[in-house]
Coordinates of C-alpha atoms in Angstrom, one line a residue:
M7 CA -33.2 -15.1 -37.4
T8 CA -36.3 -17.7 -37.8
A9 CA -39.0 -19.1 -35.0
D10 CA -37.3 -22.4 -35.2
A11 CA -33.4 -20.4 -34.9
A12 CA -34.9 -18.8 -31.7
L13 CA -36.4 -22.0 -30.1
S14 CA -33.2 -23.7 -30.6
T15 CA -30.9 -21.1 -29.3
P16 CA -29.7 -22.7 -25.9
P17 CA -31.7 -20.4 -22.6
L18 CA -29.4 -17.3 -21.4
A19 CA -29.1 -17.1 -17.8
S20 CA -30.4 -13.2 -17.3
G21 CA -32.3 -11.5 -18.9
P22 CA -36.4 -12.3 -18.3
E23 CA -36.5 -15.8 -19.0
G24 CA -32.9 -16.3 -16.9
P25 CA -34.6 -17.6 -13.3
E26 CA -36.8 -19.7 -15.5
A27 CA -33.9 -21.2 -17.8
L28 CA -31.6 -21.7 -14.4
R29 CA -34.1 -22.8 -12.1
P30 CA -34.0 -27.1 -13.4
L31 CA -29.7 -26.7 -14.3
L32 CA -29.3 -25.4 -10.7
A33 CA -31.8 -28.9 -9.2
T34 CA -29.3 -30.7 -11.6
V35 CA -26.1 -29.0 -10.0
L36 CA -27.2 -29.5 -7.1
D37 CA -27.9 -33.6 -7.0
A38 CA -24.8 -33.7 -9.2
L39 CA -22.8 -32.3 -6.2
A40 CA -24.9 -34.1 -3.8
A41 CA -23.7 -37.7 -5.8
G42 CA -20.5 -36.7 -6.7
T43 CA -19.5 -36.1 -2.6
A44 CA -21.7 -39.2 -1.6
E45 CA -18.7 -41.0 -4.1
R46 CA -16.2 -39.7 -3.2
G47 CA -17.1 -40.7 0.4
G48 CA -14.0 -38.5 2.5
P49 CA -11.8 -35.2 2.3
L50 CA -10.2 -36.2 -0.6
P51 CA -10.8 -38.9 -3.9
A52 CA -8.7 -42.4 -3.1
G53 CA -6.1 -43.5 -5.5
G54 CA -3.6 -40.7 -6.0
P55 CA -3.2 -38.6 -9.5
D56 CA -3.8 -41.4 -12.0
A57 CA -6.9 -42.9 -10.7
V58 CA -8.3 -39.7 -10.2
T59 CA -7.1 -38.3 -13.7
A60 CA -8.5 -41.8 -15.1
R61 CA -12.0 -41.2 -13.6
V62 CA -12.1 -37.6 -14.5
A63 CA -11.2 -39.1 -18.7
A64 CA -14.3 -41.7 -18.1
A65 CA -16.5 -38.7 -17.1
L66 CA -15.4 -35.8 -19.4
G67 CA -15.2 -38.7 -22.8
D68 CA -14.3 -36.2 -26.1
P69 CA -13.9 -33.1 -24.5
L70 CA -15.3 -31.2 -28.2
P71 CA -17.7 -34.0 -29.4
D72 CA -19.5 -33.1 -32.7
T73 CA -22.9 -33.9 -31.7
G74 CA -24.0 -32.2 -27.6
D75 CA -24.9 -34.4 -24.5
P76 CA -27.5 -32.8 -22.6
D77 CA -26.3 -35.5 -19.4
A78 CA -22.5 -32.8 -19.7
L79 CA -23.5 -31.0 -16.8
H80 CA -24.7 -33.6 -14.4
A81 CA -21.8 -35.8 -15.3
L82 CA -19.0 -33.2 -15.0
V83 CA -19.9 -31.2 -12.2
R84 CA -20.1 -35.3 -10.0
A85 CA -17.0 -36.2 -11.9
L86 CA -15.4 -33.2 -10.7
A87 CA -17.4 -33.5 -6.6
A88 CA -16.3 -36.6 -6.5
G89 CA -12.3 -35.8 -7.3
A90 CA -12.6 -32.8 -4.9
A91 CA -10.6 -31.7 -2.2
D92 CA -13.5 -31.1 0.2
P93 CA -12.2 -27.8 2.5
A94 CA -15.7 -28.6 4.1
D95 CA -14.4 -31.6 5.3
P96 CA -13.0 -31.3 8.8
L97 CA -10.1 -33.6 7.8
C98 CA -9.2 -31.0 5.1
A99 CA -7.0 -29.0 6.1
A100 CA -3.5 -28.8 4.7
H101 CA -3.9 -24.9 2.7
L102 CA -5.8 -22.0 3.3
H103 CA -8.6 -23.2 1.1
C104 CA -12.0 -21.9 3.1
P105 CA -15.5 -23.7 3.3
P106 CA -17.2 -20.6 1.1
L107 CA -20.3 -19.8 3.1
A108 CA -23.6 -20.8 1.0
V109 CA -25.1 -16.8 0.8
A110 CA -21.6 -16.4 0.1
T111 CA -22.3 -18.5 -3.2
A112 CA -25.4 -17.8 -4.1
A113 CA -24.2 -14.5 -4.6
D114 CA -21.7 -15.5 -6.7
L115 CA -24.3 -17.1 -8.9
A116 CA -26.2 -13.7 -9.3
A117 CA -22.9 -12.2 -10.3
S118 CA -21.8 -14.8 -12.8
A119 CA -25.6 -14.3 -14.1
L120 CA -25.6 -11.0 -14.6
N121 CA -22.1 -11.0 -15.8
P122 CA -21.3 -7.4 -15.5
S123 CA -17.8 -6.3 -16.2
L124 CA -16.3 -3.6 -15.0
D125 CA -14.0 -2.2 -16.9
S126 CA -16.6 0.7 -18.1
W127 CA -19.9 2.3 -15.9
D128 CA -21.9 1.6 -18.8
Q129 CA -21.4 -2.9 -18.4
A130 CA -21.4 -2.2 -14.4
P131 CA -23.5 0.6 -13.6
A132 CA -24.5 -1.3 -9.8
A133 CA -21.2 -3.4 -9.5
S134 CA -19.1 0.2 -10.1
A135 CA -20.9 1.6 -7.4
L136 CA -21.0 -1.4 -4.8
E137 CA -17.5 -2.1 -5.4
A138 CA -16.8 1.7 -4.4
A139 CA -18.9 1.9 -1.7
V140 CA -17.5 -1.9 0.3
T141 CA -13.9 -1.6 -0.9
R142 CA -13.4 1.8 0.5
A143 CA -15.5 0.4 4.0
L144 CA -12.9 -2.7 4.1
A145 CA -9.7 -0.3 3.7
R146 CA -11.1 1.9 6.2
T147 CA -11.6 -0.6 9.0
A148 CA -8.0 -1.8 8.1
G149 CA -7.4 2.3 8.5
L150 CA -6.6 2.9 5.2
A151 CA -8.5 5.4 3.0
D152 CA -9.9 3.1 -0.3
A153 CA -9.1 -0.7 -1.4
L154 CA -8.9 -2.7 -5.1
V155 CA -9.9 -5.5 -5.8
T156 CA -7.8 -8.5 -6.8
T157 CA -7.8 -11.8 -7.9
G158 CA -5.6 -13.1 -4.7
G159 CA -2.2 -12.0 -2.3
T160 CA -0.4 -12.8 -5.5
E161 CA -1.8 -10.2 -7.6
S162 CA -2.2 -7.6 -4.4
N163 CA 1.0 -7.9 -3.6
Q164 CA 2.6 -7.6 -7.1
L165 CA 0.1 -4.2 -7.0
A166 CA 1.9 -2.9 -3.9
L167 CA 5.4 -3.3 -5.5
L168 CA 4.3 -1.5 -8.5
L169 CA 2.3 1.1 -6.8
A170 CA 5.8 1.9 -4.9
R171 CA 7.4 1.4 -7.7
E172 CA 6.0 4.1 -9.3
A173 CA 6.3 6.3 -6.2
H174 CA 9.6 5.9 -6.0
G175 CA 11.7 4.7 -8.9
G176 CA 13.1 1.8 -10.3
D177 CA 15.4 1.7 -8.1
L178 CA 13.4 1.1 -5.3
R179 CA 14.8 -1.9 -2.9
L180 CA 12.5 -4.6 -1.1
V181 CA 13.4 -5.7 2.2
C182 CA 11.6 -8.6 3.4
C183 CA 12.2 -12.4 5.5
A184 CA 12.5 -15.8 4.4
G185 CA 9.1 -16.5 6.0
A186 CA 8.1 -14.1 3.0
H187 CA 5.5 -14.8 0.3
H188 CA 7.3 -16.9 -2.4
S189 CA 4.8 -13.6 -4.5
L190 CA 6.5 -10.9 -3.1
P191 CA 10.2 -11.4 -5.0
R192 CA 8.5 -13.1 -7.9
A193 CA 7.0 -9.9 -8.3
A194 CA 10.0 -7.8 -7.6
W195 CA 11.5 -9.9 -10.7
L196 CA 8.6 -9.3 -13.5
L197 CA 8.8 -5.7 -12.8
G198 CA 12.4 -5.2 -13.0
L199 CA 13.4 -4.3 -9.4
P200 CA 16.9 -4.9 -8.2
A201 CA 17.0 -8.1 -6.2
P202 CA 14.9 -8.3 -3.0
V203 CA 17.1 -8.2 -0.2
V204 CA 16.0 -11.3 1.9
L205 CA 16.8 -10.7 6.1
P206 CA 17.2 -14.2 7.8
A207 CA 13.9 -15.7 9.9
P208 CA 15.4 -18.4 12.5
H209 CA 11.7 -18.5 13.7
G210 CA 9.2 -17.8 10.9
T211 CA 9.3 -14.3 11.1
L212 CA 10.7 -11.1 10.4
E213 CA 13.3 -9.5 13.4
T214 CA 13.5 -6.4 14.5
A215 CA 17.5 -6.3 15.2
T216 CA 17.9 -7.8 11.9
L217 CA 15.5 -5.4 9.7
A218 CA 17.2 -1.7 11.6
E219 CA 20.3 -3.2 10.9
A220 CA 19.4 -3.9 7.2
L221 CA 17.6 0.0 6.9
T222 CA 21.0 1.4 8.5
T223 CA 23.2 0.1 5.8
L224 CA 20.4 -0.2 2.7
P225 CA 20.6 2.7 0.4
G226 CA 17.7 3.5 0.0
P227 CA 14.4 3.8 -1.7
L228 CA 13.0 1.1 0.2
L229 CA 10.0 -1.5 0.5
V230 CA 10.3 -3.2 3.8
A231 CA 7.5 -6.0 2.9
A232 CA 5.8 -7.5 6.6
T233 CA 3.6 -10.3 7.1
A234 CA 0.6 -11.0 8.7
G235 CA -0.1 -14.3 8.6
T236 CA 2.9 -16.7 7.2
T237 CA 1.6 -18.9 4.5
D238 CA 3.7 -21.6 6.6
A239 CA 2.7 -21.6 9.9
G240 CA 0.2 -18.6 10.3
L241 CA 2.8 -16.1 12.0
I242 CA 2.4 -12.3 13.0
D243 CA 5.6 -9.8 12.1
P244 CA 6.0 -7.2 15.5
L245 CA 4.1 -5.0 13.1
P246 CA 4.7 -2.0 15.7
E247 CA 8.0 -2.2 15.5
I248 CA 8.5 -3.0 12.3
A249 CA 6.3 0.3 11.2
A250 CA 8.5 2.2 14.0
L251 CA 11.1 1.7 11.7
C252 CA 10.4 1.9 8.6
A253 CA 8.7 5.8 9.6
A254 CA 12.0 6.8 11.6
H255 CA 14.1 5.2 8.8
G256 CA 12.2 6.8 5.9
A257 CA 11.4 3.0 4.4
R258 CA 7.8 2.3 2.4
L259 CA 6.0 0.1 4.4
H260 CA 3.5 -3.2 2.9
I261 CA 1.9 -5.9 5.2
D262 CA 0.8 -9.4 3.3
A263 CA -1.9 -9.7 5.3
A264 CA -3.5 -11.9 3.4
Y265 CA -4.1 -15.0 5.8
G266 CA -4.4 -13.1 8.9
G267 CA -6.8 -10.0 8.0
G268 CA -9.5 -11.4 8.2
L269 CA -8.4 -10.8 12.4
L270 CA -10.1 -7.5 11.8
F271 CA -13.3 -9.0 12.1
S272 CA -12.8 -10.6 15.7
D273 CA -13.2 -8.3 18.5
R274 CA -11.1 -10.8 20.9
H275 CA -8.3 -11.7 18.5
R276 CA -7.9 -8.0 16.4
D277 CA -5.3 -6.5 18.2
R278 CA -2.6 -9.0 17.1
L279 CA -2.9 -6.5 13.8
T280 CA -2.0 -3.9 15.8
G281 CA 0.5 -1.5 13.6
L282 CA -1.7 -2.4 10.7
D283 CA -2.4 0.7 9.7
A284 CA 0.7 2.1 9.5
A285 CA 1.4 0.0 6.2
H286 CA 1.4 2.4 2.8
T287 CA -0.7 -0.6 1.5
I288 CA -2.0 -4.2 3.3
T289 CA -3.0 -7.0 1.5
L290 CA -5.9 -8.5 2.4
D291 CA -7.3 -12.5 1.0
L292 CA -11.3 -13.2 1.7
H293 CA -11.4 -16.0 0.6
K294 CA -9.6 -17.7 3.3
L295 CA -10.6 -16.6 6.8
G296 CA -13.5 -14.7 5.3
W297 CA -15.3 -17.9 3.6
Q298 CA -15.8 -16.5 0.4
P299 CA -15.2 -18.5 -3.0
A300 CA -12.3 -17.9 -4.9
A301 CA -11.2 -14.7 -5.9
A302 CA -11.9 -12.5 -3.0
G303 CA -8.7 -10.6 -2.8
L304 CA -8.3 -7.0 -2.4
L305 CA -5.2 -4.4 -1.4
A306 CA -5.9 -1.6 0.9
V307 CA -3.9 1.6 0.3
A308 CA -3.7 4.3 1.9
R309 CA -3.1 7.5 -0.7
P310 CA -5.7 6.7 -3.3
D311 CA -3.7 9.7 -5.5
E312 CA -1.6 6.5 -6.3
L313 CA -3.8 5.1 -7.6
T314 CA -3.6 7.2 -11.1
T315 CA -0.7 5.9 -11.7
L316 CA -2.9 2.5 -12.9
H317 CA -4.8 4.8 -15.2
Q318 CA -5.5 4.0 -18.8
H319 CA -7.5 5.4 -21.8
A320 CA -9.3 4.2 -24.4
D321 CA -12.0 5.9 -26.1
Y322 CA -14.4 3.0 -26.0
L323 CA -14.2 3.0 -22.7
N324 CA -13.0 6.4 -21.3
A325 CA -14.2 8.5 -23.1
T326 CA -13.3 12.2 -21.9
D327 CA -16.1 13.7 -22.9
D328 CA -17.8 10.6 -21.0
T329 CA -15.8 11.4 -17.8
E330 CA -16.3 15.1 -17.7
A331 CA -20.2 14.3 -18.3
G332 CA -20.4 12.3 -14.7
L333 CA -19.6 8.9 -16.1
P334 CA -17.3 7.2 -13.8
D335 CA -13.6 5.9 -15.3
L336 CA -13.3 2.5 -14.0
L337 CA -9.7 1.8 -15.6
A338 CA -7.6 3.4 -12.5
R339 CA -9.5 0.7 -10.2
S340 CA -7.3 -2.4 -11.7
P341 CA -4.8 -3.7 -14.3
R342 CA -6.7 -5.7 -15.8
T343 CA -9.7 -5.2 -17.6
T344 CA -12.5 -7.5 -18.3
R345 CA -13.2 -7.8 -13.9
R346 CA -16.5 -10.0 -12.9
P347 CA -18.3 -8.2 -10.0
D348 CA -16.6 -10.7 -6.9
I349 CA -17.4 -7.3 -4.7
L350 CA -21.2 -8.9 -4.5
K351 CA -20.0 -11.8 -3.0
I352 CA -18.4 -9.9 -0.3
A353 CA -20.7 -7.3 -0.2
V354 CA -23.5 -10.3 0.8
T355 CA -21.8 -11.4 3.3
L356 CA -21.0 -8.9 5.1
R357 CA -24.6 -7.5 5.5
T358 CA -25.6 -11.3 5.5
L359 CA -23.4 -11.7 9.0
G360 CA -22.1 -8.6 10.1
R361 CA -18.9 -7.9 12.0
D362 CA -20.0 -9.6 15.1
G363 CA -21.2 -13.0 12.5
L364 CA -17.5 -13.0 10.8
G365 CA -16.0 -12.4 14.3
A366 CA -18.0 -15.4 15.9
L367 CA -16.3 -17.8 12.9
V368 CA -13.1 -16.6 13.3
D369 CA -13.0 -17.0 17.3
Q370 CA -14.6 -20.5 16.2
V371 CA -11.3 -21.5 14.9
C372 CA -8.4 -20.1 16.2
A373 CA -10.6 -21.5 19.5
R374 CA -10.0 -25.3 17.2
A375 CA -7.0 -24.7 16.3
H376 CA -5.8 -24.0 20.3
E377 CA -8.0 -27.4 20.5
L378 CA -5.5 -30.1 18.6
A379 CA -2.9 -27.6 19.8
G380 CA -3.5 -28.9 22.9
L381 CA -4.6 -32.4 22.5
I382 CA -1.2 -33.1 19.8
A383 CA 0.8 -31.4 23.1
T384 CA -0.9 -34.1 25.4
H385 CA -0.3 -36.9 23.3
P386 CA 3.4 -38.2 23.9
G387 CA 2.8 -39.6 19.9
F388 CA 3.2 -36.5 18.6
E389 CA 6.0 -32.6 18.8
L390 CA 4.4 -29.9 18.4
Y391 CA 5.9 -27.2 17.3
D392 CA 4.3 -24.1 18.6
R393 CA 1.0 -23.0 20.0
P394 CA -1.1 -21.4 16.7
V395 CA -1.0 -17.4 16.3
I396 CA -4.0 -17.6 14.2
S397 CA -5.0 -20.8 13.2
T398 CA -2.6 -23.0 12.1
V399 CA -1.0 -26.1 13.6
L400 CA 2.4 -27.7 12.2
F401 CA 3.1 -30.8 14.4
R402 CA 4.9 -34.1 13.6
P403 CA 5.1 -38.0 14.9
A404 CA 7.3 -38.0 17.5
E405 CA 10.9 -39.3 17.0
V406 CA 10.4 -40.1 13.0
T407 CA 12.8 -38.9 9.8
D408 CA 11.9 -36.3 8.6
D409 CA 11.2 -38.7 5.2
T410 CA 8.8 -40.7 7.5
V411 CA 6.7 -37.1 8.2
A412 CA 6.5 -36.7 4.3
A413 CA 5.7 -40.6 3.4
V414 CA 2.5 -40.2 6.5
R415 CA 1.0 -36.9 4.2
R416 CA 1.2 -38.8 1.4
R417 CA -0.2 -42.4 2.4
L418 CA -3.1 -40.7 3.4
L419 CA -3.7 -38.5 0.3
H420 CA -3.4 -41.7 -1.8
E421 CA -5.8 -43.1 0.5
G422 CA -8.3 -40.1 1.1
R423 CA -8.6 -40.0 4.7
A424 CA -6.8 -36.6 5.3
V425 CA -5.5 -33.8 3.6
L426 CA -2.7 -32.0 5.7
G427 CA -0.1 -29.7 4.6
R428 CA 3.6 -29.8 4.9
A429 CA 6.3 -26.8 6.3
R430 CA 10.0 -26.6 6.8
L431 CA 10.8 -25.0 10.0
D432 CA 13.7 -24.5 12.4
G433 CA 15.2 -27.1 9.3
R434 CA 12.6 -29.6 9.7
L435 CA 9.6 -30.8 8.4
W436 CA 6.4 -30.3 10.0
L437 CA 3.5 -31.5 9.4
K438 CA 0.0 -28.5 8.7
A439 CA -3.4 -28.5 9.7
T440 CA -4.6 -25.0 8.5
V441 CA -8.3 -24.9 10.5
L442 CA -10.4 -22.8 8.7
N443 CA -13.9 -25.0 9.0
P444 CA -15.9 -23.6 12.1
R445 CA -18.4 -26.4 11.5
S446 CA -14.6 -28.2 13.3
R447 CA -15.6 -30.4 16.4
P448 CA -13.1 -31.6 18.8
D449 CA -14.1 -35.2 17.8
D450 CA -13.1 -33.9 14.7
L451 CA -9.1 -32.9 15.6
A452 CA -8.7 -36.0 17.4
R453 CA -9.9 -38.0 14.8
L454 CA -7.5 -36.6 12.8
L455 CA -4.4 -37.6 15.0
E456 CA -6.1 -40.7 15.4
L457 CA -5.2 -40.7 11.2
V458 CA -1.7 -39.6 11.0
E459 CA -0.9 -42.1 14.2
G460 CA -2.3 -45.3 12.8
S461 CA -0.6 -43.7 9.0
T462 CA 3.0 -43.9 11.1
P463 CA 5.8 -46.6 11.0
R464 CA 7.0 -47.3 14.2

């Protein structure tokens, strides 16, 4: 390469010149984020899908122009921020979509700059050692032995069913309730397992009497999937009783704690997860109640030897003589090959905040959710579904139809004033507020109710 060609090459993010190359670009990104956030002016862009699409198209122009635009970074980051649903806005409370911590986001930048790939030790020496140490620590926190990093609850649930199938055979049948996450029956379909047995859940959770009857009558082998934090209402199945039934009937137990697993950090709330350590596998998701940028999922396992079913051999990645010489073999740590070091942001957060700091955040959002429920319960214009178990609050305007509830939500979305979810329980449609912003204040909660009330036709 000639000297002129080297000078014309765009700067790289890593290497000796990487930090200085990134420094002015970071300033551009931060300025664009601030400008886009100010332009949006609320939790969601106003105008609905057509308006947002038009604004993005105007900022993007030709996606692949012949000649590059040096202002593209600022323009597109600004457009993304202006068109974002901002989970850091207290009025953005629809989903299990947390505002990420600044320290975790900064660590994620380092991971992107260094770009290790966790499919072989020689691509990620430090990252592989960090992942091994931190995943095992998190697994022990949940009462199990080891854990794999995943892209989130869906991949974790799929892996849990895969490990169960390989341990018990292809006729393994999934038993779950109607409140379980949709990824579980989907995983059974993907893996070619028999049609799942989906038990009714009239109150949103897996009922022990119904499960006991199913375990008594169904032929094995069986995998029971319980939930610690349902997507619709944040409910927790009766884990100790379910674990006891599984042990008595020889059924395998998986617990989807993608949402509720964060309660482990809280001394005040971790007792709600009693029975978690009886599971064979547990889904955890720290981009929910862990304030991580996505993705930050884990699958904890009680029997690490079962992970050998994931093992693959590729001579260029884990040659036998290399592993015999002491180089770690990483291909049994995931069904994916190329994997970014998502463990770094998790490790930085755990070390920076500690259990006490994370527990305090959990306690704050749970307390805010109870305050919101209290405001709803005493307001004559609203109906509360129930007191929150974690930080999800279901409510609806009183004496209106389901169509009106749905229309109120869509009106707030279209105007960009508030982002609320929806859930159908007890045969009715409810508005869903998932409180994951630890900076939410009581007046923010009151404002949310004012917006709903003002958008409800009477």
